Coordinates of C-alpha atoms in Angstrom, one line a residue:
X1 CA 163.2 136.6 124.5
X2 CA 159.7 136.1 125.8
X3 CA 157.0 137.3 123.7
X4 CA 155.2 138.1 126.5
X5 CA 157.6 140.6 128.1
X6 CA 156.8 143.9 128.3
X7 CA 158.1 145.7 124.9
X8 CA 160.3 148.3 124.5
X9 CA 159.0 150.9 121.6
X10 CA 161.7 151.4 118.7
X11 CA 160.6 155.0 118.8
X12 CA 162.1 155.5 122.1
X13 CA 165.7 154.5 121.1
X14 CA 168.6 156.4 120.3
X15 CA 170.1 156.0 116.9
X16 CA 173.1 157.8 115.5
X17 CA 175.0 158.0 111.9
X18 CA 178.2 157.1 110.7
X19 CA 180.6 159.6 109.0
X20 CA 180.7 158.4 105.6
X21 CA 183.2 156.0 104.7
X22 CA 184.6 153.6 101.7
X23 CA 181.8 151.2 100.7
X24 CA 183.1 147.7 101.6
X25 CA 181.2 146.3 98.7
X26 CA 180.7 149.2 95.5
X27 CA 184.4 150.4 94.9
X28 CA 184.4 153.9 94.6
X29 CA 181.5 155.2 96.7
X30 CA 180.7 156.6 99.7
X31 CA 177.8 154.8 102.5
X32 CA 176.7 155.8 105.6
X33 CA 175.6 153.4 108.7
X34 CA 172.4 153.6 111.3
X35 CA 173.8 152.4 114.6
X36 CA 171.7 151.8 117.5
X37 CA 173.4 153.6 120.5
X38 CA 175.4 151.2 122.0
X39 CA 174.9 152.3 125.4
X40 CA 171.5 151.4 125.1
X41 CA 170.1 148.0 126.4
X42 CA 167.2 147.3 124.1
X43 CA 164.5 145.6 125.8
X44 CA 162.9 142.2 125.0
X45 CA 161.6 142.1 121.6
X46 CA 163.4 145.2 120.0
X47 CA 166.1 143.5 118.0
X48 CA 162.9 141.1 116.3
X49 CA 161.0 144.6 115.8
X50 CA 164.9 146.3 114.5
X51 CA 165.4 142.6 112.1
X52 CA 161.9 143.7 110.3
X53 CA 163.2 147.1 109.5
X54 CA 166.2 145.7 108.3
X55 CA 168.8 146.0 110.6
X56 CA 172.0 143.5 111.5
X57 CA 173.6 142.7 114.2
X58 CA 177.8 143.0 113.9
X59 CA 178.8 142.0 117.5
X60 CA 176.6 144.2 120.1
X61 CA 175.8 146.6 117.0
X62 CA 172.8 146.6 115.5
X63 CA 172.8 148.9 112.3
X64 CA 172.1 149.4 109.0
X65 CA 173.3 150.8 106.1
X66 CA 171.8 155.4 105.7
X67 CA 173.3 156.4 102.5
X68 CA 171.9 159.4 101.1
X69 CA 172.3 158.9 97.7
X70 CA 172.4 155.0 96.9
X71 CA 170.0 152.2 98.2
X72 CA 171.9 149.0 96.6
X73 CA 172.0 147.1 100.1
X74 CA 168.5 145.4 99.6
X75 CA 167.4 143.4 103.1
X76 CA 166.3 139.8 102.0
X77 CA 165.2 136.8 103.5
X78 CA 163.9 132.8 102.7
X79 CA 160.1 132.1 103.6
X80 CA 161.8 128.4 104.7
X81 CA 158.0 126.9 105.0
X82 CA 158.0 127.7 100.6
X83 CA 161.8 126.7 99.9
X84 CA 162.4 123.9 97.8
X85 CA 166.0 122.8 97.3
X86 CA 167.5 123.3 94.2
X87 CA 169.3 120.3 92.4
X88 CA 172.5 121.5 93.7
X89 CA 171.5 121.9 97.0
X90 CA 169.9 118.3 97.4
X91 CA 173.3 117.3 96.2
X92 CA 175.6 119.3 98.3
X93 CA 172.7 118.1 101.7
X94 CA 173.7 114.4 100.5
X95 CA 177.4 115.1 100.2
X96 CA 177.5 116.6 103.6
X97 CA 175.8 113.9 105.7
X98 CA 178.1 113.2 107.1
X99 CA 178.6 115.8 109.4
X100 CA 177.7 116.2 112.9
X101 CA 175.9 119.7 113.7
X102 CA 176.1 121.2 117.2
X103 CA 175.0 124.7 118.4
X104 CA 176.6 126.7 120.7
X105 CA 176.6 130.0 122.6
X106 CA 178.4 133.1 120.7
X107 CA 181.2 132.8 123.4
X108 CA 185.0 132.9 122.3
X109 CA 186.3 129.7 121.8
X110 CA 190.4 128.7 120.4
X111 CA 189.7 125.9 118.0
X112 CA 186.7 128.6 116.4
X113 CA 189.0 131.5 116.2
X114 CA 191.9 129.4 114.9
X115 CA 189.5 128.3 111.6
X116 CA 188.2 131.8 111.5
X117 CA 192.1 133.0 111.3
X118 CA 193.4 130.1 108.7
X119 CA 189.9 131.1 106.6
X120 CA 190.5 135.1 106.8
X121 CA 194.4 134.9 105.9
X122 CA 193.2 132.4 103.0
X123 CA 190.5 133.5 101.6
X124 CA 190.2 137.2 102.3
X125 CA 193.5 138.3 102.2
X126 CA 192.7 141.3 100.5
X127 CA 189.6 142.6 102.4
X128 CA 188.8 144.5 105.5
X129 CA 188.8 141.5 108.2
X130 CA 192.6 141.2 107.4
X131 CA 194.7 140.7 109.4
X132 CA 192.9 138.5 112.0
X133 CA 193.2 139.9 115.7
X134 CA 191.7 138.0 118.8
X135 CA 190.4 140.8 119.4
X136 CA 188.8 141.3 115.8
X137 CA 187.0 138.0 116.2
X138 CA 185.6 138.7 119.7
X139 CA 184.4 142.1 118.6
X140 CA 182.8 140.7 115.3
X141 CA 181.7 137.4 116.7
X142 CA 181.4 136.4 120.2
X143 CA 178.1 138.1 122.1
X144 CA 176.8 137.0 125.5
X145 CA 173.0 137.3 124.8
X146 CA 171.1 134.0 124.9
X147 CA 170.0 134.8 121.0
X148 CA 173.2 134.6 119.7
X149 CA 174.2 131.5 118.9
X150 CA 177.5 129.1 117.1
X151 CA 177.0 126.3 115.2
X152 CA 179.5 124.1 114.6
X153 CA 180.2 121.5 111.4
X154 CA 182.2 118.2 112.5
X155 CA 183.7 115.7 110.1
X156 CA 184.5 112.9 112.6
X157 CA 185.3 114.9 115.2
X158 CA 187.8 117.8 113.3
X159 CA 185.8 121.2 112.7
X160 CA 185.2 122.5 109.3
X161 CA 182.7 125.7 109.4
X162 CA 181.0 128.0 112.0
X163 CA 178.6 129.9 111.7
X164 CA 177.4 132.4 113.3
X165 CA 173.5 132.9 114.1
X166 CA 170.9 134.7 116.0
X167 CA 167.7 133.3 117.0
X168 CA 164.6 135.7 117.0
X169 CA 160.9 135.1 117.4
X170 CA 160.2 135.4 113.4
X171 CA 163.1 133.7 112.5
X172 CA 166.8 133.2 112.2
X173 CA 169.6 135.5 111.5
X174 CA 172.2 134.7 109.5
X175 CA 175.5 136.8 110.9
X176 CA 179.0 135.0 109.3
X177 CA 180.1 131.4 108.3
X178 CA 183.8 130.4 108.0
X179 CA 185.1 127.3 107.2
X180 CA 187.8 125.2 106.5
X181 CA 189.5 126.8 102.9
X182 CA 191.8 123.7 102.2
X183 CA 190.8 123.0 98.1
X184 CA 189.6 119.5 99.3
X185 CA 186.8 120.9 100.6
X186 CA 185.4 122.9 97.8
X187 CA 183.3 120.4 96.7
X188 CA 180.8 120.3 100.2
X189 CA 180.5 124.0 99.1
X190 CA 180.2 124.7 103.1
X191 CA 178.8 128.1 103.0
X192 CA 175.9 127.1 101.1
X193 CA 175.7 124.0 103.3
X194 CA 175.4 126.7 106.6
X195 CA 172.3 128.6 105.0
X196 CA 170.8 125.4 103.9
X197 CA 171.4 124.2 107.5
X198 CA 169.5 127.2 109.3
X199 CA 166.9 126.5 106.7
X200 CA 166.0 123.0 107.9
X201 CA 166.4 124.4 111.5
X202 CA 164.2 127.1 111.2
X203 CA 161.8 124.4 109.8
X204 CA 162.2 122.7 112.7
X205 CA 161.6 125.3 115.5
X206 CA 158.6 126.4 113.7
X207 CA 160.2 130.1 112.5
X208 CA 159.0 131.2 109.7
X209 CA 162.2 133.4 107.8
X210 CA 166.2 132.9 108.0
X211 CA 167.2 136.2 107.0
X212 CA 170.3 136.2 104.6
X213 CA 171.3 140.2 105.7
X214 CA 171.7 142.8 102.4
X215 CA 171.6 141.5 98.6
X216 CA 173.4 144.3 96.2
X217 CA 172.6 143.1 92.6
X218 CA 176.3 145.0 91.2
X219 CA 177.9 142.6 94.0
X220 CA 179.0 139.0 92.5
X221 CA 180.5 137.9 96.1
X222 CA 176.1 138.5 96.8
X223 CA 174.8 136.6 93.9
X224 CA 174.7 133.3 95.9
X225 CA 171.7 134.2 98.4
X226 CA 169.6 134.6 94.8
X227 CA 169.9 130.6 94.6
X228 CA 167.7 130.4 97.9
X229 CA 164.3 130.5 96.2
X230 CA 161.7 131.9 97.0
X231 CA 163.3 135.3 98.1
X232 CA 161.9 138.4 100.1
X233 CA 163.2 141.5 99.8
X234 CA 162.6 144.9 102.2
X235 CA 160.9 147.4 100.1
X236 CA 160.1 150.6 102.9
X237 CA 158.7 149.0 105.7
X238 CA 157.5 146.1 103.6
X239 CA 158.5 142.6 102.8
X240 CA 157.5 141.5 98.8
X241 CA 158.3 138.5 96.9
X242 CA 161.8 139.2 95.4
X243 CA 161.6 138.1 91.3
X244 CA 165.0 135.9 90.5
X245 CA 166.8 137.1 88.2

């Protein structure tokens, strides 16, 4: 996405709301979700502007969460250029060199969806994404935009994780990582390893932010992204220094 295109404004787009529904992450309430239109064909430069006001993308949805009468889902993201690894995380960077690290397009892809199904019937057996469809996966996953992007973790040649990514001008989004769940592997703590990994290629392309999606402080599946420090968190239309807990 050129920054010199001509812009579409985010005024001129067409939004609509969800019916409320059961909140995948607070049991026993109610949220509501900001969708884009999806007939619309946003213009160079409106997802970046949508990313800064705190949307995701889910597939060809870009959204948000509306709910009238709870605002748990905090946006946050890493200022990569002021992130310092933790002890942990130097460890687990060490313990995972060697792996080989290719990105791809967001296309489908049989050895990708065959992880994804293994980690989803493992691991999240009891959750929403169950049980995995081809379909499912292509929906949630795959996107044929230049920005969205795959990338792939190798051990010798077998595939342990994807994850999925979008590259915008201010930085990079994290979408989903999945990985191998066989116990063995616990110790390369892979998930971190992914957001570690757009970290030091955001560095490297010169963007400034990976954004990590929504932090809910009641959520403990969330309290990971607090170990990526410094932190920035949406307040409004601004972005403030988030204090760890």
């Amino acid at each position: 996405m050129s920054s010199n295109a001509p812009r579409q404004p985010v005024r001129d787009l067409r939004f609509f709301l969800t019916v409320p529904h059961a909140c995948s992450y607070l049991e026993g309430r109610e949220a509501t979700t900001l969708f884009l239109d999806p007939q619309e064909s946003p213009g160079p430069g409106v997802y970046d502007a949508l990313a800064l006001l705190g949307f995701r993308r889910s597939g060809r949805h870009l959204y948000r969460p509306h709910c009238d009468a709870c605002n748990a889902c905090i946006s946050v993201r890493i200022p990569v250029a002021e992130f310092s690894p933790g002890r942990t995380q130097r460890k687990l960077i060490h313990r995972n060199a060697d792996l080989t690290l290719h990105v791809r397009p967001a296309l489908f892809d049989a050895e990708h969806y065959a992880l994804y199904a293994h980690y989803v019937r493992t691991r999240h057996a009891d959750g929403d994404m169950y049980p995995p469809s081809h379909e499912q996966y292509r929906t949630f996953l795959t996107l044929d935009q230049a920005y969205a992007r795959l990338l792939e973790f190798r051990l010798d040649g077998r595939l342990l994780a994807v994850s999925a990514f979008d590259q915008l001008e201010h930085g990079l989004s994290a979408i989903y990582t999945f990985f191998d769940p066989a116990p063995e592997m616990d110790r390369r703590s892979l998930g971190t390893f992914a957001v570690l990994s757009l970290i030091q290629r955001a560095l490297d392309e010169g963007l400034p932010h990976v954004y990590l999606g929504y932090w809910i402080r009641e959520c403990r599946k969330m309290n990971y992204k607090q170990s990526f420090q410094p932190l920035e968190m949406l307040d409004g239309r601004h972005w403030r220094r988030m204090i760890a807990l």
